[in-house]
Short mmCIF file of C-alpha atoms and ligand atoms in Angstrom, two decimals:
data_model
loop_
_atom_site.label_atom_id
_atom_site.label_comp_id
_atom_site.label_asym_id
_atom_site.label_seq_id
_atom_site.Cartn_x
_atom_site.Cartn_y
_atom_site.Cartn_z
CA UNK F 1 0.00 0.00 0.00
CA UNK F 2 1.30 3.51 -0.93
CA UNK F 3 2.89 5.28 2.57
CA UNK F 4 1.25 8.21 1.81
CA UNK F 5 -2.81 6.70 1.35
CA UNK F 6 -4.53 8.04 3.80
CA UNK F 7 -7.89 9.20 2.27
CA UNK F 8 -10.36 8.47 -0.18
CA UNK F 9 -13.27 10.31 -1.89
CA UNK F 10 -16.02 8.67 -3.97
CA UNK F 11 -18.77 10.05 -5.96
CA UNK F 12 -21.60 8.89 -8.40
CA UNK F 13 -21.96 10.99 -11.73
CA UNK F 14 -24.48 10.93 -14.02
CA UNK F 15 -27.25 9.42 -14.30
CA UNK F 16 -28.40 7.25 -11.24
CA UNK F 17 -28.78 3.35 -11.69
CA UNK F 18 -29.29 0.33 -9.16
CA UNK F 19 -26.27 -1.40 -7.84
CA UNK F 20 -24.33 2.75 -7.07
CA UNK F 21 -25.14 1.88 -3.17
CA UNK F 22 -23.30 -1.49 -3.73
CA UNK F 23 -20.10 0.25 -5.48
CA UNK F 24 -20.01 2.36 -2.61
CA UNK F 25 -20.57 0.02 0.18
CA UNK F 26 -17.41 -2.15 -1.32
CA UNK F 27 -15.23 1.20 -1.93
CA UNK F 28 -15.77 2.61 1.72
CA UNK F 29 -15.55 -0.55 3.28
CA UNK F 30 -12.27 -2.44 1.43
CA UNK F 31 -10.92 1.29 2.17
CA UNK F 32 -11.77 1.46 5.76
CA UNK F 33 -11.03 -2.20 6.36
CA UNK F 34 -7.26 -0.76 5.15
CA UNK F 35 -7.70 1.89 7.94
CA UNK F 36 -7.87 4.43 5.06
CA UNK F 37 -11.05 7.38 5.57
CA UNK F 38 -13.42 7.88 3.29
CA UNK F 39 -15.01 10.60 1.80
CA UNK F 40 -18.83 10.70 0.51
CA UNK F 41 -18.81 13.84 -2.30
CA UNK F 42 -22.42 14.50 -3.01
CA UNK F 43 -24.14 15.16 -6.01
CA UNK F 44 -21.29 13.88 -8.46
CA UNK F 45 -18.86 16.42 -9.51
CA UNK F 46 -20.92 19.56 -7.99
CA UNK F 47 -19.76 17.89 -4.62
CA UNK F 48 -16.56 19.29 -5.49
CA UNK F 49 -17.34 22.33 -7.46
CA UNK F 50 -19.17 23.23 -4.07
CA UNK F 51 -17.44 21.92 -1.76
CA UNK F 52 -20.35 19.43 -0.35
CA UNK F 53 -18.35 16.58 0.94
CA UNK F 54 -19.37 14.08 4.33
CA UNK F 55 -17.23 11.64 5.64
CA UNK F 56 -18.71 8.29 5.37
CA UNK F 57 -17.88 5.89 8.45
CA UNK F 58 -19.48 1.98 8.74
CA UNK F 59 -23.16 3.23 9.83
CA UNK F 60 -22.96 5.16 6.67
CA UNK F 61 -22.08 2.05 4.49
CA UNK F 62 -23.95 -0.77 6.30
CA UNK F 63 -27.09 -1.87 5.14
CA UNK F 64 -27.19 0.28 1.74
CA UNK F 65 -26.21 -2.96 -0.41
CA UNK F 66 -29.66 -3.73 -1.83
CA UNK F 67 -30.94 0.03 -1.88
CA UNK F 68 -31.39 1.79 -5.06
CA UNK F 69 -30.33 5.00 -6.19
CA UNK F 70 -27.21 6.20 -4.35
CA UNK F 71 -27.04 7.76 -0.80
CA UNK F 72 -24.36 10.56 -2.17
CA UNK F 73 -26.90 11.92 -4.58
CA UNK F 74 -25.94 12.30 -8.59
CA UNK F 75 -26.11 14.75 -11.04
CA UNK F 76 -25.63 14.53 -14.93
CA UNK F 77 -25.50 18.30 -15.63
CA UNK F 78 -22.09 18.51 -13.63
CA UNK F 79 -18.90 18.52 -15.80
CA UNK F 80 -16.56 20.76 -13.98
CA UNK F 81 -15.08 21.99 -17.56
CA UNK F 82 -18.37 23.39 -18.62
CA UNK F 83 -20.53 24.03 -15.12
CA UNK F 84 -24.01 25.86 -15.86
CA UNK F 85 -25.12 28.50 -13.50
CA UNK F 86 -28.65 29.96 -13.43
CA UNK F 87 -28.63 33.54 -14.94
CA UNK F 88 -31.66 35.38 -15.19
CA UNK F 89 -33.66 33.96 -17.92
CA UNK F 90 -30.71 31.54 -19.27
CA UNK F 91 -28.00 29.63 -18.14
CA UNK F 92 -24.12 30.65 -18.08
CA UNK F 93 -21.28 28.51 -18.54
CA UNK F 94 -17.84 28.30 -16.17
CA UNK F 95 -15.05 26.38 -16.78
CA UNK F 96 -14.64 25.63 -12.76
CA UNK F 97 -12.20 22.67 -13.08
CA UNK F 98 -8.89 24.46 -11.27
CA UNK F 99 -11.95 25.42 -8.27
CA UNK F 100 -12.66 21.26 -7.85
CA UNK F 101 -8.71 20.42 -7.78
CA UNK F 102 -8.45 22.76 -5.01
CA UNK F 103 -11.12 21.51 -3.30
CA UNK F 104 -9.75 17.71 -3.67
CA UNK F 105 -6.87 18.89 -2.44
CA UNK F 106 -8.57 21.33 0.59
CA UNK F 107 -10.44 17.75 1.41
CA UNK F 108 -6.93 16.33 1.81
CA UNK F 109 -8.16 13.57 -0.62
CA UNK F 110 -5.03 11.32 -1.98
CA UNK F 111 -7.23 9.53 -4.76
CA UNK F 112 -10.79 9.65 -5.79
CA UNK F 113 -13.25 6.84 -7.29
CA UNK F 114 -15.51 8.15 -9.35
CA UNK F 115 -18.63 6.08 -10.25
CA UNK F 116 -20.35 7.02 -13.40
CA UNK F 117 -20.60 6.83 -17.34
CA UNK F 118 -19.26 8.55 -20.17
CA UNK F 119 -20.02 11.76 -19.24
CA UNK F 120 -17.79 11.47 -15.78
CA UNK F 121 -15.19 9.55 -17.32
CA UNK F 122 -14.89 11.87 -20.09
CA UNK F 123 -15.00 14.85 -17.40
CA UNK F 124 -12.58 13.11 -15.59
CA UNK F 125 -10.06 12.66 -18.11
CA UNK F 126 -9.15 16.67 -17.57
CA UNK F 127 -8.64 16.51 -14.06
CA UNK F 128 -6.41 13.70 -14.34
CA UNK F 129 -4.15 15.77 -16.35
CA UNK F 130 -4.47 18.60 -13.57
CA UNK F 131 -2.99 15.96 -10.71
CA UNK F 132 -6.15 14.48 -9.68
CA UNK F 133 -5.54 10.67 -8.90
CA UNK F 134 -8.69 9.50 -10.11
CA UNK F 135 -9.90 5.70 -10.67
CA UNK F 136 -13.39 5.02 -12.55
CA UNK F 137 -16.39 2.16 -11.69
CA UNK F 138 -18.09 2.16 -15.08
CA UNK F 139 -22.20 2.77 -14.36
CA UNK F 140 -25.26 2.99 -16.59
CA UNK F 141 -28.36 1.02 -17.37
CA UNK F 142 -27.73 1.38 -20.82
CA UNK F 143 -24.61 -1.18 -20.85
CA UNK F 144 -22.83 1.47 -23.35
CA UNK F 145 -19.31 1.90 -21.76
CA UNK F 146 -16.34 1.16 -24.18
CA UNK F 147 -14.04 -1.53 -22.69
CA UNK F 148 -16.52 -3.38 -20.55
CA UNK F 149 -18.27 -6.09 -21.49
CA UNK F 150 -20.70 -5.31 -18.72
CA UNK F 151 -21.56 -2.09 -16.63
CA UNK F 152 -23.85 -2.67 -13.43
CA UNK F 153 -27.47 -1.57 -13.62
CA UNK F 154 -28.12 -2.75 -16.89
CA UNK F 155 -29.33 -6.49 -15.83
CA UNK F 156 -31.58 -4.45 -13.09
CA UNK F 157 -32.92 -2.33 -15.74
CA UNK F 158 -33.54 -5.65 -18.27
CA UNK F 159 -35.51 -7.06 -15.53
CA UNK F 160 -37.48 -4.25 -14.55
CA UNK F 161 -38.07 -4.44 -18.97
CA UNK F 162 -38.71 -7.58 -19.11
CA UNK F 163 -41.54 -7.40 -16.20
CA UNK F 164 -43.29 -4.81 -17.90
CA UNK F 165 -43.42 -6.60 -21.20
CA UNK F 166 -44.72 -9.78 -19.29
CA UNK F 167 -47.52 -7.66 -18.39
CA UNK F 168 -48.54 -6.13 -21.44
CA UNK F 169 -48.16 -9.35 -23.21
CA UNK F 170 -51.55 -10.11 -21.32
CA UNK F 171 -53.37 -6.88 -21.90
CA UNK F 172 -52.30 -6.80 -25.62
CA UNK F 173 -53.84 -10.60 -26.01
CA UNK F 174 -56.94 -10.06 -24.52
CA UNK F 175 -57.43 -6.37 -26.27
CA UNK F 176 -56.02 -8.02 -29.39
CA UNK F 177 -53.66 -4.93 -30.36
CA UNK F 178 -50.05 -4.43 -30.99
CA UNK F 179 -48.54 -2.61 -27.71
CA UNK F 180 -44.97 -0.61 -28.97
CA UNK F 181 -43.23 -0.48 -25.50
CA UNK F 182 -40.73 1.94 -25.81
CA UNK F 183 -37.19 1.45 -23.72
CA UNK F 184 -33.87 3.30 -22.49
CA UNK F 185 -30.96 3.22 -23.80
CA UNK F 186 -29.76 6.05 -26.07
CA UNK F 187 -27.72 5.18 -29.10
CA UNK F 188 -27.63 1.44 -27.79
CA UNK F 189 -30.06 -1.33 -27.75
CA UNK F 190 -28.83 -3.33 -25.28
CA UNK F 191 -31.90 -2.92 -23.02
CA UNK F 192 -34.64 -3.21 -25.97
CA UNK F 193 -32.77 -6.61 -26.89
CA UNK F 194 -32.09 -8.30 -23.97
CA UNK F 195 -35.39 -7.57 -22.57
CA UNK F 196 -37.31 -7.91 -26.08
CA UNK F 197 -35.46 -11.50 -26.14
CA UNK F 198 -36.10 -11.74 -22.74
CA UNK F 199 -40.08 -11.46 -22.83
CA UNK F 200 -40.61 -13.19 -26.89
CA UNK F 201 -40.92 -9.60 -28.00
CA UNK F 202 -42.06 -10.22 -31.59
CA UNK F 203 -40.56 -7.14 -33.21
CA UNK F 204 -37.37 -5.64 -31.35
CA UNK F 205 -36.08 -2.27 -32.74
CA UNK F 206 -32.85 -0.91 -31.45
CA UNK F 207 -30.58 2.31 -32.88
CA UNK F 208 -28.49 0.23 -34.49
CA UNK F 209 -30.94 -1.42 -36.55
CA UNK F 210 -32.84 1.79 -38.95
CA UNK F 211 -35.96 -0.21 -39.47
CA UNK F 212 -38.48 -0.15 -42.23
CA UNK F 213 -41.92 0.70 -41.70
CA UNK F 214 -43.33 -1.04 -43.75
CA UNK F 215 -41.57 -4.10 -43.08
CA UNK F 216 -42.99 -3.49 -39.20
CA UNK F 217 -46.86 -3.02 -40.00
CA UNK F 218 -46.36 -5.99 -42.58
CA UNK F 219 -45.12 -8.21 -39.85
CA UNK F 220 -48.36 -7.01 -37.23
CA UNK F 221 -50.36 -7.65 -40.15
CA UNK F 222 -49.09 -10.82 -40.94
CA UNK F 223 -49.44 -12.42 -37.13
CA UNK F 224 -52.77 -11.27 -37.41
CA UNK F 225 -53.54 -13.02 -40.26
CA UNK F 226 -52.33 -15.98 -38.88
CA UNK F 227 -54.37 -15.83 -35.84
CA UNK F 228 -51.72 -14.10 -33.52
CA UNK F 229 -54.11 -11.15 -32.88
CA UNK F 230 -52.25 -9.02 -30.63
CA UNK F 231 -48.14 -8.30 -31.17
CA UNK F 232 -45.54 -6.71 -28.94
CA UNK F 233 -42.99 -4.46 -29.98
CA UNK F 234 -40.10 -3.71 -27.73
CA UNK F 235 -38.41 -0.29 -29.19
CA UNK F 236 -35.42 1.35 -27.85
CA UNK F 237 -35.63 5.22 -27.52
CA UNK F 238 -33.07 5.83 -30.29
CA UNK F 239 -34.46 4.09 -32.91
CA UNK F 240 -35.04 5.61 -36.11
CA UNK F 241 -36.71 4.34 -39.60
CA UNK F 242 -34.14 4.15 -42.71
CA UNK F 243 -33.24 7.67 -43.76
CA UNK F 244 -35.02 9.22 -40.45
CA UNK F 245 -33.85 10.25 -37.37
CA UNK F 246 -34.04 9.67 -33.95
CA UNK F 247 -37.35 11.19 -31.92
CA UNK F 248 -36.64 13.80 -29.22
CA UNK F 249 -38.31 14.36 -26.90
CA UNK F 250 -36.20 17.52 -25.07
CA UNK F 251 -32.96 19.47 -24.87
CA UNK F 252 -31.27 19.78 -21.12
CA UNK F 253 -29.77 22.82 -20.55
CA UNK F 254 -26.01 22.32 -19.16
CA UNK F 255 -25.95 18.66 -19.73
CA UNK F 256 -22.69 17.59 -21.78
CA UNK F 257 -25.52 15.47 -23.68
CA UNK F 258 -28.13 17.67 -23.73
CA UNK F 259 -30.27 15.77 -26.27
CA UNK F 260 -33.22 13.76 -24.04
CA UNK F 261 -34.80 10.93 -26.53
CA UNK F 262 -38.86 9.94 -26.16
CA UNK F 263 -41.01 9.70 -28.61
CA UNK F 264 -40.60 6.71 -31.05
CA UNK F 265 -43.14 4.39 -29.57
CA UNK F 266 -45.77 7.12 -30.14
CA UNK F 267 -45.00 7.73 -33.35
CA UNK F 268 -44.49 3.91 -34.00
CA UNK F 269 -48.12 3.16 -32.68
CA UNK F 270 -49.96 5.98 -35.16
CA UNK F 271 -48.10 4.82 -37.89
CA UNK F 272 -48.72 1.03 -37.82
CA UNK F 273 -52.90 1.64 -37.14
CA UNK F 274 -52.40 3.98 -40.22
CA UNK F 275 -51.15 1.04 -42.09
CA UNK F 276 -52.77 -1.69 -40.85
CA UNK F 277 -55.78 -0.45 -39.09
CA UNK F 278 -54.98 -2.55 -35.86
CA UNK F 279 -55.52 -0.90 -32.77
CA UNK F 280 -52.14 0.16 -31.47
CA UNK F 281 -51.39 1.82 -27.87
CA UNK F 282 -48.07 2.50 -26.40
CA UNK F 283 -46.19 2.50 -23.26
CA UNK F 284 -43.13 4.64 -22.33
CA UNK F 285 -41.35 2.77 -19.29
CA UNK F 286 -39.04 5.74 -18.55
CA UNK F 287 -36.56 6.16 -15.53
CA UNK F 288 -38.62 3.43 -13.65
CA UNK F 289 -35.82 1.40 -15.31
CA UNK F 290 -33.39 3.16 -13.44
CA UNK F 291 -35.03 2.82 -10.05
CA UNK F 292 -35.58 -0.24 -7.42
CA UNK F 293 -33.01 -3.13 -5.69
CA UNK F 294 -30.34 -4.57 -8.14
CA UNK F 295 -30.61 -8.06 -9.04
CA UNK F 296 -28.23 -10.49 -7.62
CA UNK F 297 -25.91 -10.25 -10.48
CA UNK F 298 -25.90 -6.63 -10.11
CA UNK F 299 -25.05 -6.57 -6.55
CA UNK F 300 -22.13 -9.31 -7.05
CA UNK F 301 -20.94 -6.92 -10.42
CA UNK F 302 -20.92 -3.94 -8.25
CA UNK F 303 -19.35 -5.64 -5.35
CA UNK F 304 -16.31 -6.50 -7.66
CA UNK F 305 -16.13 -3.32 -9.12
CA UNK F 306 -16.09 -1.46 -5.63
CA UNK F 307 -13.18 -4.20 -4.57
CA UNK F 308 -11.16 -3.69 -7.50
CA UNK F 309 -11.55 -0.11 -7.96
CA UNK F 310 -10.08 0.29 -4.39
CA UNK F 311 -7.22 -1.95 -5.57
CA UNK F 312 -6.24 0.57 -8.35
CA UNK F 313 -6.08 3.10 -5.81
CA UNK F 314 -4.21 1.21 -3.33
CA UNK F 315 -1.86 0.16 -5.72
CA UNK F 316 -1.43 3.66 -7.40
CA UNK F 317 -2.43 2.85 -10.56
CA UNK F 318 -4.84 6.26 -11.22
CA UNK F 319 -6.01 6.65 -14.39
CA UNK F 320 -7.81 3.47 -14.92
CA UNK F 321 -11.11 2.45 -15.24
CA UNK F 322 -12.34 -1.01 -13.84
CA UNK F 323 -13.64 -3.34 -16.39
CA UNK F 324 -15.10 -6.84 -16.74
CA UNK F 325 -13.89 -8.74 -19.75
CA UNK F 326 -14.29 -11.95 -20.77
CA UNK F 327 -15.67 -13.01 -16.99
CA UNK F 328 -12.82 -10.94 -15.52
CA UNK F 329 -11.92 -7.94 -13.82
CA UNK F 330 -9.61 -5.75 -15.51
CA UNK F 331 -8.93 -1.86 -16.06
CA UNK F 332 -8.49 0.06 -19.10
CA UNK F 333 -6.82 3.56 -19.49
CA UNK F 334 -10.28 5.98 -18.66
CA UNK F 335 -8.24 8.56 -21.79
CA UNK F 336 -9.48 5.38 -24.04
CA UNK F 337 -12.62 5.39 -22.85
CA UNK F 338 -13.72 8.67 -23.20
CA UNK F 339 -16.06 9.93 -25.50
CA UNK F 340 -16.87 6.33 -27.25
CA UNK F 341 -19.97 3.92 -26.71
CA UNK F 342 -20.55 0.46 -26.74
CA UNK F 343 -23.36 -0.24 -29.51
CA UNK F 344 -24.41 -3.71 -30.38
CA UNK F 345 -22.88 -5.44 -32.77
CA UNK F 346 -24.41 -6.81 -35.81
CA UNK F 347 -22.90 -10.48 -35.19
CA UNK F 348 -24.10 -10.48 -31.25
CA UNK F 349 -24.70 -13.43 -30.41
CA UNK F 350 -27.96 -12.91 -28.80
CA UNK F 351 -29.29 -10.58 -31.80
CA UNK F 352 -28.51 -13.71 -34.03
CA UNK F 353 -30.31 -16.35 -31.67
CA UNK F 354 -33.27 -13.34 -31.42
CA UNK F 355 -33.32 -13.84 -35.57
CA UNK F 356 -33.35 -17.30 -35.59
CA UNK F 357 -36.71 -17.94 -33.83
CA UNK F 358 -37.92 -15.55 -35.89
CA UNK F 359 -37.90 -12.21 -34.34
CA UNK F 360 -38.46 -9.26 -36.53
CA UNK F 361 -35.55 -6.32 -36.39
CA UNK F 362 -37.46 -4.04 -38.87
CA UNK F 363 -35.21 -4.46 -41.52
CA UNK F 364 -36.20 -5.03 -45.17
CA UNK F 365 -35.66 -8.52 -46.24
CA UNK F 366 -33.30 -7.97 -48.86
CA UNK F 367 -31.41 -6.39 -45.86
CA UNK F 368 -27.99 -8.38 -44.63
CA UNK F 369 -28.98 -6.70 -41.44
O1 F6P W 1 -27.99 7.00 -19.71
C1 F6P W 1 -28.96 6.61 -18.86
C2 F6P W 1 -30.29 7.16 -19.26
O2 F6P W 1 -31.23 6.63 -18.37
C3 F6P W 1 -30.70 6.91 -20.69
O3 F6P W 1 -31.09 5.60 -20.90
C4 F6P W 1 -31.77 7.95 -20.87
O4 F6P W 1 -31.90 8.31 -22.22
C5 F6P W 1 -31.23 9.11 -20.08
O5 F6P W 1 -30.35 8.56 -19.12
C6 F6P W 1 -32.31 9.90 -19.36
O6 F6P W 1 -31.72 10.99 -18.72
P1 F6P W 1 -32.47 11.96 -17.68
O7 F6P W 1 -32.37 11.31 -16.34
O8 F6P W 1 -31.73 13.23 -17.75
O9 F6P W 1 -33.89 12.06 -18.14
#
């Protein structure tokens, strides 16, 4: 252990998702276990920018392991480089990054572990470069991070999916009408696939898939044809049709991705009765797939990541990011990281078994997609 360890901060950026409590349960108590404090900054990055920090002792950490959401508070409108403050009718700017080094160092922090997605690893990246020994716990429901095969929160979020489609699989039987459930998930599909797959979705459309319209209402006309008089269709949020683009639903001022998605299921649902004349409804899940107790697998992911994200630290290898690949734990440079998501691939191997019992992706049939 470095001489000169003595204490710890750890925050959650971005957006919230089940299993932060666990991360921070494993950080604070492999650090304190090492006789090493441990500071809670709240509210990601404006913890820092404000100067909002608590020390975190066992009472804090004990019994937060199957508790959603994260006791620090989060915050994905708080990159340090590009800080928005309220002013009058708008918003200004302020590049407040030297303000949350001297803070780390007022805090008499040796090394924070910051929990978060691309926008806090990306963030982080600069204050690295300024001195900051920083370590990363990749987060996000979305399962998007670069270099990890896996981020925590994303099986939560499939389950919490995959419920809801269960349920409107009854509803849309007995009303006999195609139900377009839209998902999260930004510029990935991970969610809208593992949880389409998960519940027999019969059409599954993700960003990375532009489907056809046509080849959608075809395929709800079809079922009903064949007697299948009701059909599900799992959509993630940034889908878009061949040629189209992606549905928004707002813009967030002073987030470093300001673009909010919503919208596709709606406009999914009018189209297809257009077409078809079925009787269409839709359902937007929203951030309840960000909320409740992580699954098992969640808690165990986030229990690792906590461990080994300590480790870095401990061993003074700042800089890195703790991944999962292949089954193990590993860390990757966060400077590769930045800025780059984790789509799905065409050849994924659950996308191709999804295809093979004969789910529809929306793609024309001529289509190698
Ligand atoms: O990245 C996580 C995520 O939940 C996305 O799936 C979703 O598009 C976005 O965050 C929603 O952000 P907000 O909490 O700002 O509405």
């Amino acid at each position: 252990m470095s001489k000169s360890l003595q204490r710890i901060g750890v925050l959650t950026g971005g957006g919230d998702c089940p299993g932060l409590n666990a991360v921070i349960r494993a950080v604070a108590k492999t650090a304190l276990q090492d006789g090493v404090e441990v500071m809670g900054v709240e509210d990601g990055y404006f913890g820092l920018i404000e100067n909002r920090l608590l020390r975190l002792d066992w009472t804090h950490v004990s019994n937060i392991l199957t508790l959603g959401g994260t006791i620090l508070g989060s915050c994905n409108r708080s990159d340090p480089a590009a800080y928005s403050v309220p002013d009058g009718d708008g918003w200004v700017v302020k590049d407040v990054r030297d303000q949350v080094v001297a803070h780390y160092h007022q805090a008499g922090l040796d090394a924070l572990v910051v929990i978060g997605g691309d926008g806090t690893m990306s963030g982080s990246v600069d204050l690295i470069d300024r001195g900051m020994h920083i370590v990363g716990v990749p987060k996000t429901i979305d399962n998007d991070l670069w270099a990890t095969d896996v981020t925590f929160g994303h099986d939560t979020a499939v389950s919490t999916a995959t419920d809801a489609l269960d349920k409107i699989h009854t509803t849309a039987s007995s009303h006999h009408r195609v139900m377009v459930v839209e998902l999260m998930g930004r510029y990935a599909g991970w969610i809208a696939l593992h949880a389409g797959i998960a519940s027999g979705a019969d059409i599954i459309l993700i960003p990375e898939i532009p489907f056809d319209l046509q080849v959608v209402a075809d395929r709800c006309q079809e079922r009903s044809r064949h007697g299948k008089r009701f059909t599900i269709i799992a959509v993630g949020e940034g889908a878009k049709s061949i040629g189209g683009d992606v549905v928004v639903d707002r813009h967030v001022e002073g987030s470093p991705d300001p673009i909010r998605l919503g919208g596709v299921a709606a406009y999914l649902a009018h189209e297809i009765e257009e077409r078809t004349s079925l009787e269409c409804r839709h359902v937007v899940l929203g951030h309840v797939q960000r909320g409740g107790t992580p699954t098992a697998f969640d808690r165990v992911l986030a229990t690792q990541f906590g461990h080994a994200a300590y480790e870095l630290v401990r061993n003074n290898r700042f800089g890195r990011m703790v991944v999962q690949r292949g089954g193990q734990i590993d860390s990757v440079a966060m400077s590769d990281v930045a800025n780059k998501i984790r789509t799905v691939p065409l050849d994924d191997p659950a996308l191709l078994a999804a295809r093979a019992v004969g789910t529809c992706f929306g793609a024309p049939r001529s289509s190698a997609h």
